[in-house]
mmCIF file with all atom_site columns, C-alpha atoms in Angstrom:
data_model
loop_
_atom_site.group_PDB
_atom_site.id
_atom_site.type_symbol
_atom_site.label_atom_id
_atom_site.label_alt_id
_atom_site.label_comp_id
_atom_site.label_asym_id
_atom_site.label_entity_id
_atom_site.label_seq_id
_atom_site.pdbx_PDB_ins_code
_atom_site.Cartn_x
_atom_site.Cartn_y
_atom_site.Cartn_z
_atom_site.occupancy
_atom_site.B_iso_or_equiv
_atom_site.pdbx_formal_charge
_atom_site.auth_seq_id
_atom_site.auth_comp_id
_atom_site.auth_asym_id
_atom_site.auth_atom_id
_atom_site.pdbx_PDB_model_num
ATOM 1   C CA . UNK A 1 1   ? -118.503 34.617 1.492   1.00 59.00 ? 1302 UNK A CA 1
ATOM 2   C CA . UNK A 1 2   ? -119.161 32.100 4.280   1.00 67.00 ? 1303 UNK A CA 1
ATOM 3   C CA . UNK A 1 3   ? -121.348 29.455 4.109   1.00 92.00 ? 1304 UNK A CA 1
ATOM 4   C CA . UNK A 1 4   ? -121.888 25.517 3.490   1.00 94.00 ? 1305 UNK A CA 1
ATOM 5   C CA . UNK A 1 5   ? -120.873 23.909 -0.008  1.00 94.00 ? 1306 UNK A CA 1
ATOM 6   C CA . UNK A 1 6   ? -122.198 20.509 -0.449  1.00 95.00 ? 1307 UNK A CA 1
ATOM 7   C CA . UNK A 1 7   ? -121.146 18.631 -3.852  1.00 90.00 ? 1308 UNK A CA 1
ATOM 8   C CA . UNK A 1 8   ? -122.122 17.131 -6.054  1.00 90.00 ? 1309 UNK A CA 1
ATOM 9   C CA . UNK A 1 9   ? -125.817 18.904 -6.719  1.00 90.00 ? 1310 UNK A CA 1
ATOM 10  C CA . UNK A 1 10  ? -126.825 15.482 -8.458  1.00 93.00 ? 1311 UNK A CA 1
ATOM 11  C CA . UNK A 1 11  ? -125.362 12.100 -7.806  1.00 93.00 ? 1312 UNK A CA 1
ATOM 12  C CA . UNK A 1 12  ? -126.382 8.812  -9.383  1.00 92.00 ? 1313 UNK A CA 1
ATOM 13  C CA . UNK A 1 13  ? -125.248 5.353  -8.347  1.00 90.00 ? 1314 UNK A CA 1
ATOM 14  C CA . UNK A 1 14  ? -125.616 2.064  -9.125  1.00 90.00 ? 1315 UNK A CA 1
ATOM 15  C CA . UNK A 1 15  ? -126.882 -0.625 -7.049  1.00 88.00 ? 1316 UNK A CA 1
ATOM 16  C CA . UNK A 1 16  ? -123.666 -2.076 -4.866  1.00 87.00 ? 1317 UNK A CA 1
ATOM 17  C CA . UNK A 1 17  ? -121.757 0.802  -5.056  1.00 90.00 ? 1318 UNK A CA 1
ATOM 18  C CA . UNK A 1 18  ? -120.536 3.138  -2.093  1.00 93.00 ? 1319 UNK A CA 1
ATOM 19  C CA . UNK A 1 19  ? -120.644 6.781  -2.579  1.00 94.00 ? 1320 UNK A CA 1
ATOM 20  C CA . UNK A 1 20  ? -119.379 9.848  -0.698  1.00 95.00 ? 1321 UNK A CA 1
ATOM 21  C CA . UNK A 1 21  ? -121.075 13.236 -0.287  1.00 96.00 ? 1322 UNK A CA 1
ATOM 22  C CA . UNK A 1 22  ? -118.690 16.174 0.329   1.00 96.00 ? 1323 UNK A CA 1
ATOM 23  C CA . UNK A 1 23  ? -119.711 18.745 3.065   1.00 97.00 ? 1324 UNK A CA 1
ATOM 24  C CA . UNK A 1 24  ? -117.489 21.961 3.617   1.00 97.00 ? 1325 UNK A CA 1
ATOM 25  C CA . UNK A 1 25  ? -117.910 24.981 5.862   1.00 97.00 ? 1326 UNK A CA 1
ATOM 26  C CA . UNK A 1 26  ? -116.219 27.646 6.412   1.00 96.00 ? 1327 UNK A CA 1
ATOM 27  C CA . UNK A 1 27  ? -118.204 29.445 9.216   1.00 94.00 ? 1328 UNK A CA 1
ATOM 28  C CA . UNK A 1 28  ? -115.270 28.048 11.884  1.00 94.00 ? 1329 UNK A CA 1
ATOM 29  C CA . UNK A 1 29  ? -118.446 25.920 13.453  1.00 95.00 ? 1330 UNK A CA 1
ATOM 30  C CA . UNK A 1 30  ? -117.826 23.440 15.815  1.00 94.00 ? 1331 UNK A CA 1
ATOM 31  C CA . UNK A 1 31  ? -120.650 21.031 15.105  1.00 94.00 ? 1332 UNK A CA 1
ATOM 32  C CA . UNK A 1 32  ? -121.938 19.497 11.804  1.00 95.00 ? 1333 UNK A CA 1
ATOM 33  C CA . UNK A 1 33  ? -124.623 17.087 10.804  1.00 94.00 ? 1334 UNK A CA 1
ATOM 34  C CA . UNK A 1 34  ? -126.119 15.032 8.024   1.00 96.00 ? 1335 UNK A CA 1
ATOM 35  C CA . UNK A 1 35  ? -129.663 14.773 7.339   1.00 95.00 ? 1336 UNK A CA 1
ATOM 36  C CA . UNK A 1 36  ? -131.940 12.857 4.776   1.00 95.00 ? 1337 UNK A CA 1
ATOM 37  C CA . UNK A 1 37  ? -135.050 14.369 3.514   1.00 91.00 ? 1338 UNK A CA 1
ATOM 38  C CA . UNK A 1 38  ? -137.502 12.163 1.521   1.00 90.00 ? 1339 UNK A CA 1
ATOM 39  C CA . UNK A 1 39  ? -140.627 13.569 -0.174  1.00 82.00 ? 1340 UNK A CA 1
ATOM 40  C CA . UNK A 1 40  ? -143.627 14.446 2.217   1.00 77.00 ? 1341 UNK A CA 1
ATOM 41  C CA . UNK A 1 41  ? -141.423 13.606 5.363   1.00 79.00 ? 1342 UNK A CA 1
ATOM 42  C CA . UNK A 1 42  ? -139.439 15.901 7.964   1.00 81.00 ? 1343 UNK A CA 1
ATOM 43  C CA . UNK A 1 43  ? -135.743 15.691 7.871   1.00 89.00 ? 1344 UNK A CA 1
ATOM 44  C CA . UNK A 1 44  ? -134.067 12.898 9.712   1.00 92.00 ? 1345 UNK A CA 1
ATOM 45  C CA . UNK A 1 45  ? -130.831 12.624 11.550  1.00 92.00 ? 1346 UNK A CA 1
ATOM 46  C CA . UNK A 1 46  ? -128.288 10.288 10.041  1.00 96.00 ? 1347 UNK A CA 1
ATOM 47  C CA . UNK A 1 47  ? -124.942 11.462 11.964  1.00 96.00 ? 1348 UNK A CA 1
ATOM 48  C CA . UNK A 1 48  ? -123.655 14.340 13.606  1.00 94.00 ? 1349 UNK A CA 1
ATOM 49  C CA . UNK A 1 49  ? -120.181 15.533 15.392  1.00 94.00 ? 1350 UNK A CA 1
ATOM 50  C CA . UNK A 1 50  ? -119.665 17.997 17.527  1.00 91.00 ? 1351 UNK A CA 1
ATOM 51  C CA . UNK A 1 51  ? -115.946 18.057 17.348  1.00 93.00 ? 1352 UNK A CA 1
ATOM 52  C CA . UNK A 1 52  ? -113.049 17.217 15.164  1.00 95.00 ? 1353 UNK A CA 1
ATOM 53  C CA . UNK A 1 53  ? -112.537 13.608 15.449  1.00 95.00 ? 1354 UNK A CA 1
ATOM 54  C CA . UNK A 1 54  ? -115.832 12.651 17.188  1.00 95.00 ? 1355 UNK A CA 1
ATOM 55  C CA . UNK A 1 55  ? -118.786 11.853 15.601  1.00 95.00 ? 1356 UNK A CA 1
ATOM 56  C CA . UNK A 1 56  ? -122.277 10.157 16.797  1.00 94.00 ? 1357 UNK A CA 1
ATOM 57  C CA . UNK A 1 57  ? -125.313 8.330  15.282  1.00 94.00 ? 1358 UNK A CA 1
ATOM 58  C CA . UNK A 1 58  ? -128.653 9.792  14.511  1.00 92.00 ? 1359 UNK A CA 1
ATOM 59  C CA . UNK A 1 59  ? -131.721 8.047  14.400  1.00 89.00 ? 1360 UNK A CA 1
ATOM 60  C CA . UNK A 1 60  ? -131.269 6.398  10.896  1.00 94.00 ? 1361 UNK A CA 1
ATOM 61  C CA . UNK A 1 61  ? -127.247 5.900  10.790  1.00 95.00 ? 1362 UNK A CA 1
ATOM 62  C CA . UNK A 1 62  ? -127.449 2.202  9.148   1.00 95.00 ? 1363 UNK A CA 1
ATOM 63  C CA . UNK A 1 63  ? -125.991 1.856  5.998   1.00 95.00 ? 1364 UNK A CA 1
ATOM 64  C CA . UNK A 1 64  ? -123.829 5.217  6.632   1.00 97.00 ? 1365 UNK A CA 1
ATOM 65  C CA . UNK A 1 65  ? -120.548 6.305  7.732   1.00 97.00 ? 1366 UNK A CA 1
ATOM 66  C CA . UNK A 1 66  ? -118.907 9.651  8.580   1.00 98.00 ? 1367 UNK A CA 1
ATOM 67  C CA . UNK A 1 67  ? -115.388 10.797 9.427   1.00 97.00 ? 1368 UNK A CA 1
ATOM 68  C CA . UNK A 1 68  ? -114.651 14.135 10.941  1.00 97.00 ? 1369 UNK A CA 1
ATOM 69  C CA . UNK A 1 69  ? -110.721 14.426 10.164  1.00 97.00 ? 1370 UNK A CA 1
ATOM 70  C CA . UNK A 1 70  ? -110.968 18.440 9.593   1.00 96.00 ? 1371 UNK A CA 1
ATOM 71  C CA . UNK A 1 71  ? -113.362 20.938 11.599  1.00 96.00 ? 1372 UNK A CA 1
ATOM 72  C CA . UNK A 1 72  ? -114.160 22.333 8.380   1.00 97.00 ? 1373 UNK A CA 1
ATOM 73  C CA . UNK A 1 73  ? -115.253 18.984 6.687   1.00 97.00 ? 1374 UNK A CA 1
ATOM 74  C CA . UNK A 1 74  ? -117.878 16.266 7.286   1.00 98.00 ? 1375 UNK A CA 1
ATOM 75  C CA . UNK A 1 75  ? -118.008 14.055 4.406   1.00 98.00 ? 1376 UNK A CA 1
ATOM 76  C CA . UNK A 1 76  ? -120.841 11.228 4.304   1.00 97.00 ? 1377 UNK A CA 1
ATOM 77  C CA . UNK A 1 77  ? -120.409 7.715  2.865   1.00 97.00 ? 1378 UNK A CA 1
ATOM 78  C CA . UNK A 1 78  ? -123.674 5.983  1.399   1.00 95.00 ? 1379 UNK A CA 1
ATOM 79  C CA . UNK A 1 79  ? -122.969 2.281  1.731   1.00 93.00 ? 1380 UNK A CA 1
ATOM 80  C CA . UNK A 1 80  ? -124.041 -0.427 -0.300  1.00 87.00 ? 1381 UNK A CA 1
ATOM 81  C CA . UNK A 1 81  ? -125.843 -1.886 3.146   1.00 86.00 ? 1382 UNK A CA 1
ATOM 82  C CA . UNK A 1 82  ? -128.155 1.034  2.789   1.00 88.00 ? 1383 UNK A CA 1
ATOM 83  C CA . UNK A 1 83  ? -131.436 -0.385 1.812   1.00 87.00 ? 1384 UNK A CA 1
ATOM 84  C CA . UNK A 1 84  ? -133.178 2.527  -0.015  1.00 90.00 ? 1385 UNK A CA 1
ATOM 85  C CA . UNK A 1 85  ? -130.698 5.292  -0.273  1.00 92.00 ? 1386 UNK A CA 1
ATOM 86  C CA . UNK A 1 86  ? -132.491 7.472  -3.053  1.00 94.00 ? 1387 UNK A CA 1
ATOM 87  C CA . UNK A 1 87  ? -133.159 10.824 -1.302  1.00 94.00 ? 1388 UNK A CA 1
ATOM 88  C CA . UNK A 1 88  ? -132.021 14.276 -0.978  1.00 93.00 ? 1389 UNK A CA 1
ATOM 89  C CA . UNK A 1 89  ? -129.017 14.773 1.553   1.00 95.00 ? 1390 UNK A CA 1
ATOM 90  C CA . UNK A 1 90  ? -128.641 17.811 3.483   1.00 94.00 ? 1391 UNK A CA 1
ATOM 91  C CA . UNK A 1 91  ? -125.598 19.183 5.543   1.00 95.00 ? 1392 UNK A CA 1
ATOM 92  C CA . UNK A 1 92  ? -125.553 21.552 8.527   1.00 94.00 ? 1393 UNK A CA 1
ATOM 93  C CA . UNK A 1 93  ? -123.321 22.981 10.641  1.00 94.00 ? 1394 UNK A CA 1
ATOM 94  C CA . UNK A 1 94  ? -123.713 25.076 14.169  1.00 92.00 ? 1395 UNK A CA 1
ATOM 95  C CA . UNK A 1 95  ? -121.101 27.317 15.916  1.00 90.00 ? 1396 UNK A CA 1
ATOM 96  C CA . UNK A 1 96  ? -121.480 24.841 19.130  1.00 82.00 ? 1397 UNK A CA 1
ATOM 97  C CA . UNK A 1 97  ? -124.252 22.288 18.988  1.00 74.00 ? 1398 UNK A CA 1
ATOM 98  C CA . UNK A 1 98  ? -126.027 23.783 21.855  1.00 76.00 ? 1399 UNK A CA 1
ATOM 99  C CA . UNK A 1 99  ? -129.531 24.045 22.689  1.00 70.00 ? 1400 UNK A CA 1
ATOM 100 C CA . UNK A 1 100 ? -130.227 27.564 21.153  1.00 74.00 ? 1401 UNK A CA 1
ATOM 101 C CA . UNK A 1 101 ? -127.544 27.172 18.429  1.00 81.00 ? 1402 UNK A CA 1
ATOM 102 C CA . UNK A 1 102 ? -128.882 27.937 14.724  1.00 86.00 ? 1403 UNK A CA 1
ATOM 103 C CA . UNK A 1 103 ? -128.161 25.131 12.144  1.00 90.00 ? 1404 UNK A CA 1
ATOM 104 C CA . UNK A 1 104 ? -127.093 26.392 8.700   1.00 91.00 ? 1405 UNK A CA 1
ATOM 105 C CA . UNK A 1 105 ? -127.745 24.566 5.812   1.00 92.00 ? 1406 UNK A CA 1
ATOM 106 C CA . UNK A 1 106 ? -125.871 23.575 2.485   1.00 93.00 ? 1407 UNK A CA 1
ATOM 107 C CA . UNK A 1 107 ? -127.902 23.681 -0.588  1.00 91.00 ? 1408 UNK A CA 1
ATOM 108 C CA . UNK A 1 108 ? -128.325 19.646 -0.864  1.00 92.00 ? 1409 UNK A CA 1
ATOM 109 C CA . UNK A 1 109 ? -127.206 16.565 -2.939  1.00 94.00 ? 1410 UNK A CA 1
ATOM 110 C CA . UNK A 1 110 ? -129.904 14.681 -4.429  1.00 93.00 ? 1411 UNK A CA 1
ATOM 111 C CA . UNK A 1 111 ? -128.835 10.943 -4.821  1.00 94.00 ? 1412 UNK A CA 1
ATOM 112 C CA . UNK A 1 112 ? -130.448 8.640  -7.100  1.00 94.00 ? 1413 UNK A CA 1
ATOM 113 C CA . UNK A 1 113 ? -129.851 4.825  -7.278  1.00 90.00 ? 1414 UNK A CA 1
ATOM 114 C CA . UNK A 1 114 ? -130.276 3.050  -10.563 1.00 86.00 ? 1415 UNK A CA 1
ATOM 115 C CA . UNK B 2 1   ? -140.611 11.126 22.843  1.00 83.00 ? 130  UNK B CA 1
ATOM 116 C CA . UNK B 2 2   ? -140.418 14.461 21.318  1.00 88.00 ? 131  UNK B CA 1
ATOM 117 C CA . UNK B 2 3   ? -142.587 15.117 18.312  1.00 92.00 ? 132  UNK B CA 1
ATOM 118 C CA . UNK B 2 4   ? -143.735 18.010 16.101  1.00 95.00 ? 133  UNK B CA 1
ATOM 119 C CA . UNK B 2 5   ? -146.813 18.039 14.160  1.00 95.00 ? 134  UNK B CA 1
ATOM 120 C CA . UNK B 2 6   ? -147.412 20.814 11.443  1.00 94.00 ? 135  UNK B CA 1
ATOM 121 C CA . UNK B 2 7   ? -150.898 21.149 9.337   1.00 89.00 ? 136  UNK B CA 1
ATOM 122 C CA . UNK B 2 8   ? -150.846 19.104 6.412   1.00 85.00 ? 137  UNK B CA 1
ATOM 123 C CA . UNK B 2 9   ? -150.582 21.208 2.853   1.00 87.00 ? 138  UNK B CA 1
ATOM 124 C CA . UNK B 2 10  ? -150.396 22.292 0.382   1.00 95.00 ? 139  UNK B CA 1
ATOM 125 C CA . UNK B 2 11  ? -151.908 25.609 1.906   1.00 96.00 ? 140  UNK B CA 1
ATOM 126 C CA . UNK B 2 12  ? -153.231 27.746 -1.044  1.00 97.00 ? 141  UNK B CA 1
ATOM 127 C CA . UNK B 2 13  ? -153.581 31.410 -0.688  1.00 97.00 ? 142  UNK B CA 1
ATOM 128 C CA . UNK B 2 14  ? -153.978 34.390 -2.861  1.00 97.00 ? 143  UNK B CA 1
ATOM 129 C CA . UNK B 2 15  ? -151.479 37.311 -2.611  1.00 97.00 ? 144  UNK B CA 1
ATOM 130 C CA . UNK B 2 16  ? -152.008 39.639 0.750   1.00 96.00 ? 145  UNK B CA 1
ATOM 131 C CA . UNK B 2 17  ? -154.063 37.079 2.105   1.00 97.00 ? 146  UNK B CA 1
ATOM 132 C CA . UNK B 2 18  ? -153.105 36.350 6.069   1.00 97.00 ? 147  UNK B CA 1
ATOM 133 C CA . UNK B 2 19  ? -151.405 33.141 6.591   1.00 97.00 ? 148  UNK B CA 1
ATOM 134 C CA . UNK B 2 20  ? -151.137 30.750 9.665   1.00 97.00 ? 149  UNK B CA 1
ATOM 135 C CA . UNK B 2 21  ? -149.522 27.386 9.452   1.00 97.00 ? 150  UNK B CA 1
ATOM 136 C CA . UNK B 2 22  ? -150.037 25.477 12.531  1.00 97.00 ? 151  UNK B CA 1
ATOM 137 C CA . UNK B 2 23  ? -147.121 23.818 14.536  1.00 97.00 ? 152  UNK B CA 1
ATOM 138 C CA . UNK B 2 24  ? -147.850 21.873 17.834  1.00 97.00 ? 153  UNK B CA 1
ATOM 139 C CA . UNK B 2 25  ? -144.955 20.028 19.819  1.00 96.00 ? 154  UNK B CA 1
ATOM 140 C CA . UNK B 2 26  ? -144.484 17.428 22.331  1.00 95.00 ? 155  UNK B CA 1
ATOM 141 C CA . UNK B 2 27  ? -141.505 17.709 24.523  1.00 91.00 ? 156  UNK B CA 1
ATOM 142 C CA . UNK B 2 28  ? -140.035 17.044 28.130  1.00 84.00 ? 157  UNK B CA 1
ATOM 143 C CA . UNK B 2 29  ? -138.789 20.647 29.706  1.00 84.00 ? 158  UNK B CA 1
ATOM 144 C CA . UNK B 2 30  ? -138.471 23.952 27.492  1.00 86.00 ? 159  UNK B CA 1
ATOM 145 C CA . UNK B 2 31  ? -137.193 23.299 24.065  1.00 91.00 ? 160  UNK B CA 1
ATOM 146 C CA . UNK B 2 32  ? -136.091 25.885 21.721  1.00 92.00 ? 161  UNK B CA 1
ATOM 147 C CA . UNK B 2 33  ? -138.151 26.317 18.671  1.00 95.00 ? 162  UNK B CA 1
ATOM 148 C CA . UNK B 2 34  ? -137.447 27.190 15.221  1.00 96.00 ? 163  UNK B CA 1
ATOM 149 C CA . UNK B 2 35  ? -139.444 27.825 11.928  1.00 97.00 ? 164  UNK B CA 1
ATOM 150 C CA . UNK B 2 36  ? -136.918 26.946 8.729   1.00 96.00 ? 165  UNK B CA 1
ATOM 151 C CA . UNK B 2 37  ? -137.989 27.609 5.024   1.00 96.00 ? 166  UNK B CA 1
ATOM 152 C CA . UNK B 2 38  ? -137.142 25.593 1.789   1.00 92.00 ? 167  UNK B CA 1
ATOM 153 C CA . UNK B 2 39  ? -137.685 27.368 -1.336  1.00 91.00 ? 168  UNK B CA 1
ATOM 154 C CA . UNK B 2 40  ? -137.674 25.381 -4.554  1.00 85.00 ? 169  UNK B CA 1
ATOM 155 C CA . UNK B 2 41  ? -134.489 23.513 -5.325  1.00 78.00 ? 170  UNK B CA 1
ATOM 156 C CA . UNK B 2 42  ? -132.866 25.189 -2.499  1.00 80.00 ? 171  UNK B CA 1
ATOM 157 C CA . UNK B 2 43  ? -131.289 24.070 1.414   1.00 81.00 ? 172  UNK B CA 1
ATOM 158 C CA . UNK B 2 44  ? -133.115 25.226 3.996   1.00 89.00 ? 173  UNK B CA 1
ATOM 159 C CA . UNK B 2 45  ? -133.073 28.444 5.744   1.00 91.00 ? 174  UNK B CA 1
ATOM 160 C CA . UNK B 2 46  ? -133.850 29.568 9.293   1.00 93.00 ? 175  UNK B CA 1
ATOM 161 C CA . UNK B 2 47  ? -136.874 31.900 9.086   1.00 97.00 ? 176  UNK B CA 1
ATOM 162 C CA . UNK B 2 48  ? -137.201 32.561 12.767  1.00 96.00 ? 177  UNK B CA 1
ATOM 163 C CA . UNK B 2 49  ? -136.571 30.947 16.387  1.00 95.00 ? 178  UNK B CA 1
ATOM 164 C CA . UNK B 2 50  ? -137.584 31.506 20.068  1.00 95.00 ? 179  UNK B CA 1
ATOM 165 C CA . UNK B 2 51  ? -135.761 29.945 22.826  1.00 91.00 ? 180  UNK B CA 1
ATOM 166 C CA . UNK B 2 52  ? -138.238 30.137 26.093  1.00 91.00 ? 181  UNK B CA 1
ATOM 167 C CA . UNK B 2 53  ? -141.800 30.548 26.440  1.00 92.00 ? 182  UNK B CA 1
ATOM 168 C CA . UNK B 2 54  ? -143.776 33.794 25.627  1.00 95.00 ? 183  UNK B CA 1
ATOM 169 C CA . UNK B 2 55  ? -140.808 34.556 23.050  1.00 95.00 ? 184  UNK B CA 1
ATOM 170 C CA . UNK B 2 56  ? -141.942 35.915 19.998  1.00 97.00 ? 185  UNK B CA 1
ATOM 171 C CA . UNK B 2 57  ? -139.545 35.668 16.994  1.00 96.00 ? 186  UNK B CA 1
ATOM 172 C CA . UNK B 2 58  ? -139.982 37.365 13.721  1.00 97.00 ? 187  UNK B CA 1
ATOM 173 C CA . UNK B 2 59  ? -138.436 37.711 10.119  1.00 96.00 ? 188  UNK B CA 1
ATOM 174 C CA . UNK B 2 60  ? -139.518 38.890 7.091   1.00 94.00 ? 189  UNK B CA 1
ATOM 175 C CA . UNK B 2 61  ? -143.041 39.803 8.206   1.00 97.00 ? 190  UNK B CA 1
ATOM 176 C CA . UNK B 2 62  ? -143.330 36.474 9.689   1.00 98.00 ? 191  UNK B CA 1
ATOM 177 C CA . UNK B 2 63  ? -144.293 35.906 13.471  1.00 98.00 ? 192  UNK B CA 1
ATOM 178 C CA . UNK B 2 64  ? -144.398 32.954 15.848  1.00 98.00 ? 193  UNK B CA 1
ATOM 179 C CA . UNK B 2 65  ? -145.075 32.810 19.436  1.00 98.00 ? 194  UNK B CA 1
ATOM 180 C CA . UNK B 2 66  ? -143.751 30.098 21.820  1.00 97.00 ? 195  UNK B CA 1
ATOM 181 C CA . UNK B 2 67  ? -146.885 28.966 23.984  1.00 96.00 ? 196  UNK B CA 1
ATOM 182 C CA . UNK B 2 68  ? -146.091 26.742 26.567  1.00 93.00 ? 197  UNK B CA 1
ATOM 183 C CA . UNK B 2 69  ? -150.004 26.231 27.980  1.00 94.00 ? 198  UNK B CA 1
ATOM 184 C CA . UNK B 2 70  ? -150.579 25.130 24.238  1.00 95.00 ? 199  UNK B CA 1
ATOM 185 C CA . UNK B 2 71  ? -147.389 23.637 23.234  1.00 96.00 ? 200  UNK B CA 1
ATOM 186 C CA . UNK B 2 72  ? -147.631 25.528 20.265  1.00 97.00 ? 201  UNK B CA 1
ATOM 187 C CA . UNK B 2 73  ? -145.711 27.593 17.866  1.00 98.00 ? 202  UNK B CA 1
ATOM 188 C CA . UNK B 2 74  ? -147.726 28.832 14.583  1.00 98.00 ? 203  UNK B CA 1
ATOM 189 C CA . UNK B 2 75  ? -146.417 30.941 12.051  1.00 98.00 ? 204  UNK B CA 1
ATOM 190 C CA . UNK B 2 76  ? -148.137 34.140 10.703  1.00 98.00 ? 205  UNK B CA 1
ATOM 191 C CA . UNK B 2 77  ? -147.776 36.661 8.192   1.00 98.00 ? 206  UNK B CA 1
ATOM 192 C CA . UNK B 2 78  ? -150.489 39.508 7.720   1.00 96.00 ? 207  UNK B CA 1
ATOM 193 C CA . UNK B 2 79  ? -149.978 39.921 3.946   1.00 96.00 ? 208  UNK B CA 1
ATOM 194 C CA . UNK B 2 80  ? -148.157 36.926 2.080   1.00 97.00 ? 209  UNK B CA 1
ATOM 195 C CA . UNK B 2 81  ? -146.347 37.221 -1.544  1.00 97.00 ? 210  UNK B CA 1
ATOM 196 C CA . UNK B 2 82  ? -146.287 35.128 -4.454  1.00 96.00 ? 211  UNK B CA 1
ATOM 197 C CA . UNK B 2 83  ? -142.327 35.181 -3.235  1.00 95.00 ? 212  UNK B CA 1
ATOM 198 C CA . UNK B 2 84  ? -143.217 33.164 -0.133  1.00 97.00 ? 213  UNK B CA 1
ATOM 199 C CA . UNK B 2 85  ? -143.916 30.060 -1.955  1.00 97.00 ? 214  UNK B CA 1
ATOM 200 C CA . UNK B 2 86  ? -141.886 27.206 -0.518  1.00 96.00 ? 215  UNK B CA 1
ATOM 201 C CA . UNK B 2 87  ? -142.243 24.998 2.030   1.00 95.00 ? 216  UNK B CA 1
ATOM 202 C CA . UNK B 2 88  ? -142.184 25.499 6.031   1.00 97.00 ? 217  UNK B CA 1
ATOM 203 C CA . UNK B 2 89  ? -140.523 23.249 8.472   1.00 95.00 ? 218  UNK B CA 1
ATOM 204 C CA . UNK B 2 90  ? -141.434 23.766 12.452  1.00 96.00 ? 219  UNK B CA 1
ATOM 205 C CA . UNK B 2 91  ? -138.787 21.888 14.347  1.00 95.00 ? 220  UNK B CA 1
ATOM 206 C CA . UNK B 2 92  ? -137.876 21.897 18.193  1.00 93.00 ? 221  UNK B CA 1
ATOM 207 C CA . UNK B 2 93  ? -134.342 21.294 19.695  1.00 89.00 ? 222  UNK B CA 1
ATOM 208 C CA . UNK B 2 94  ? -134.123 18.533 22.217  1.00 82.00 ? 223  UNK B CA 1
ATOM 209 C CA . UNK B 2 95  ? -132.390 17.587 25.326  1.00 77.00 ? 224  UNK B CA 1
ATOM 210 C CA . UNK B 2 96  ? -129.525 16.354 23.417  1.00 75.00 ? 225  UNK B CA 1
ATOM 211 C CA . UNK B 2 97  ? -129.104 19.372 20.963  1.00 75.00 ? 226  UNK B CA 1
ATOM 212 C CA . UNK B 2 98  ? -130.484 17.541 18.060  1.00 82.00 ? 227  UNK B CA 1
ATOM 213 C CA . UNK B 2 99  ? -133.209 18.913 15.803  1.00 88.00 ? 228  UNK B CA 1
ATOM 214 C CA . UNK B 2 100 ? -136.762 17.377 15.582  1.00 90.00 ? 229  UNK B CA 1
ATOM 215 C CA . UNK B 2 101 ? -138.825 18.079 12.748  1.00 92.00 ? 230  UNK B CA 1
ATOM 216 C CA . UNK B 2 102 ? -142.191 18.579 11.389  1.00 93.00 ? 231  UNK B CA 1
ATOM 217 C CA . UNK B 2 103 ? -143.222 17.077 8.164   1.00 92.00 ? 232  UNK B CA 1
ATOM 218 C CA . UNK B 2 104 ? -143.176 20.401 6.385   1.00 94.00 ? 233  UNK B CA 1
ATOM 219 C CA . UNK B 2 105 ? -146.175 22.286 4.885   1.00 95.00 ? 234  UNK B CA 1
ATOM 220 C CA . UNK B 2 106 ? -146.248 23.537 1.409   1.00 95.00 ? 235  UNK B CA 1
ATOM 221 C CA . UNK B 2 107 ? -147.313 26.956 1.026   1.00 97.00 ? 236  UNK B CA 1
ATOM 222 C CA . UNK B 2 108 ? -148.886 28.118 -2.473  1.00 97.00 ? 237  UNK B CA 1
ATOM 223 C CA . UNK B 2 109 ? -149.319 31.845 -3.191  1.00 97.00 ? 238  UNK B CA 1
ATOM 224 C CA . UNK B 2 110 ? -151.575 32.597 -6.543  1.00 96.00 ? 239  UNK B CA 1
ATOM 225 C CA . UNK B 2 111 ? -151.010 35.992 -7.742  1.00 94.00 ? 240  UNK B CA 1
#
């Protein structure tokens, strides 16, 4: 069964702690993405990667970091520098990252900072 | 810069009503256009897409036509069901291959 998995579904963090969100895909897609979704707003791009060992900042990368050591994995770390990290985080992948590509989404992780 | 504007929700309809959710965009060139749907408690799913002017995307009874002259990609369905209740997002793919999203429109269908 091909798809994108994100874990955990819910995550609680104390202020000042770093936390890592997992994203795995078995679709053999080259490109992967992290988005943040806040209530009443569209998705905003945090980071994206079009190939292993390479990634670029999106519109709201400050306070976040990523790695892409394997094609199927693109973990996102929310650092203590992120001022307002409580949000719903969505991971996506696409075959090549081109202009007509469809992005496929995972089920999301809801992060709450206590 | 590139942007997507959707009609504000929530949109509340009775079952079997006709649905239109407006979406207009601002972009350079001719971006690909997408509608995604988010059912309660779930991630996003692609509903339909169109990659060039005058293309019509369709899926599950939903349709949208890429109108270059009005820079629009309105979502329509002839007869909605309770199971269509969800949040609908319009998006465009910019020249850097990044999706630019509208704010989403919540659709509520009453039996």
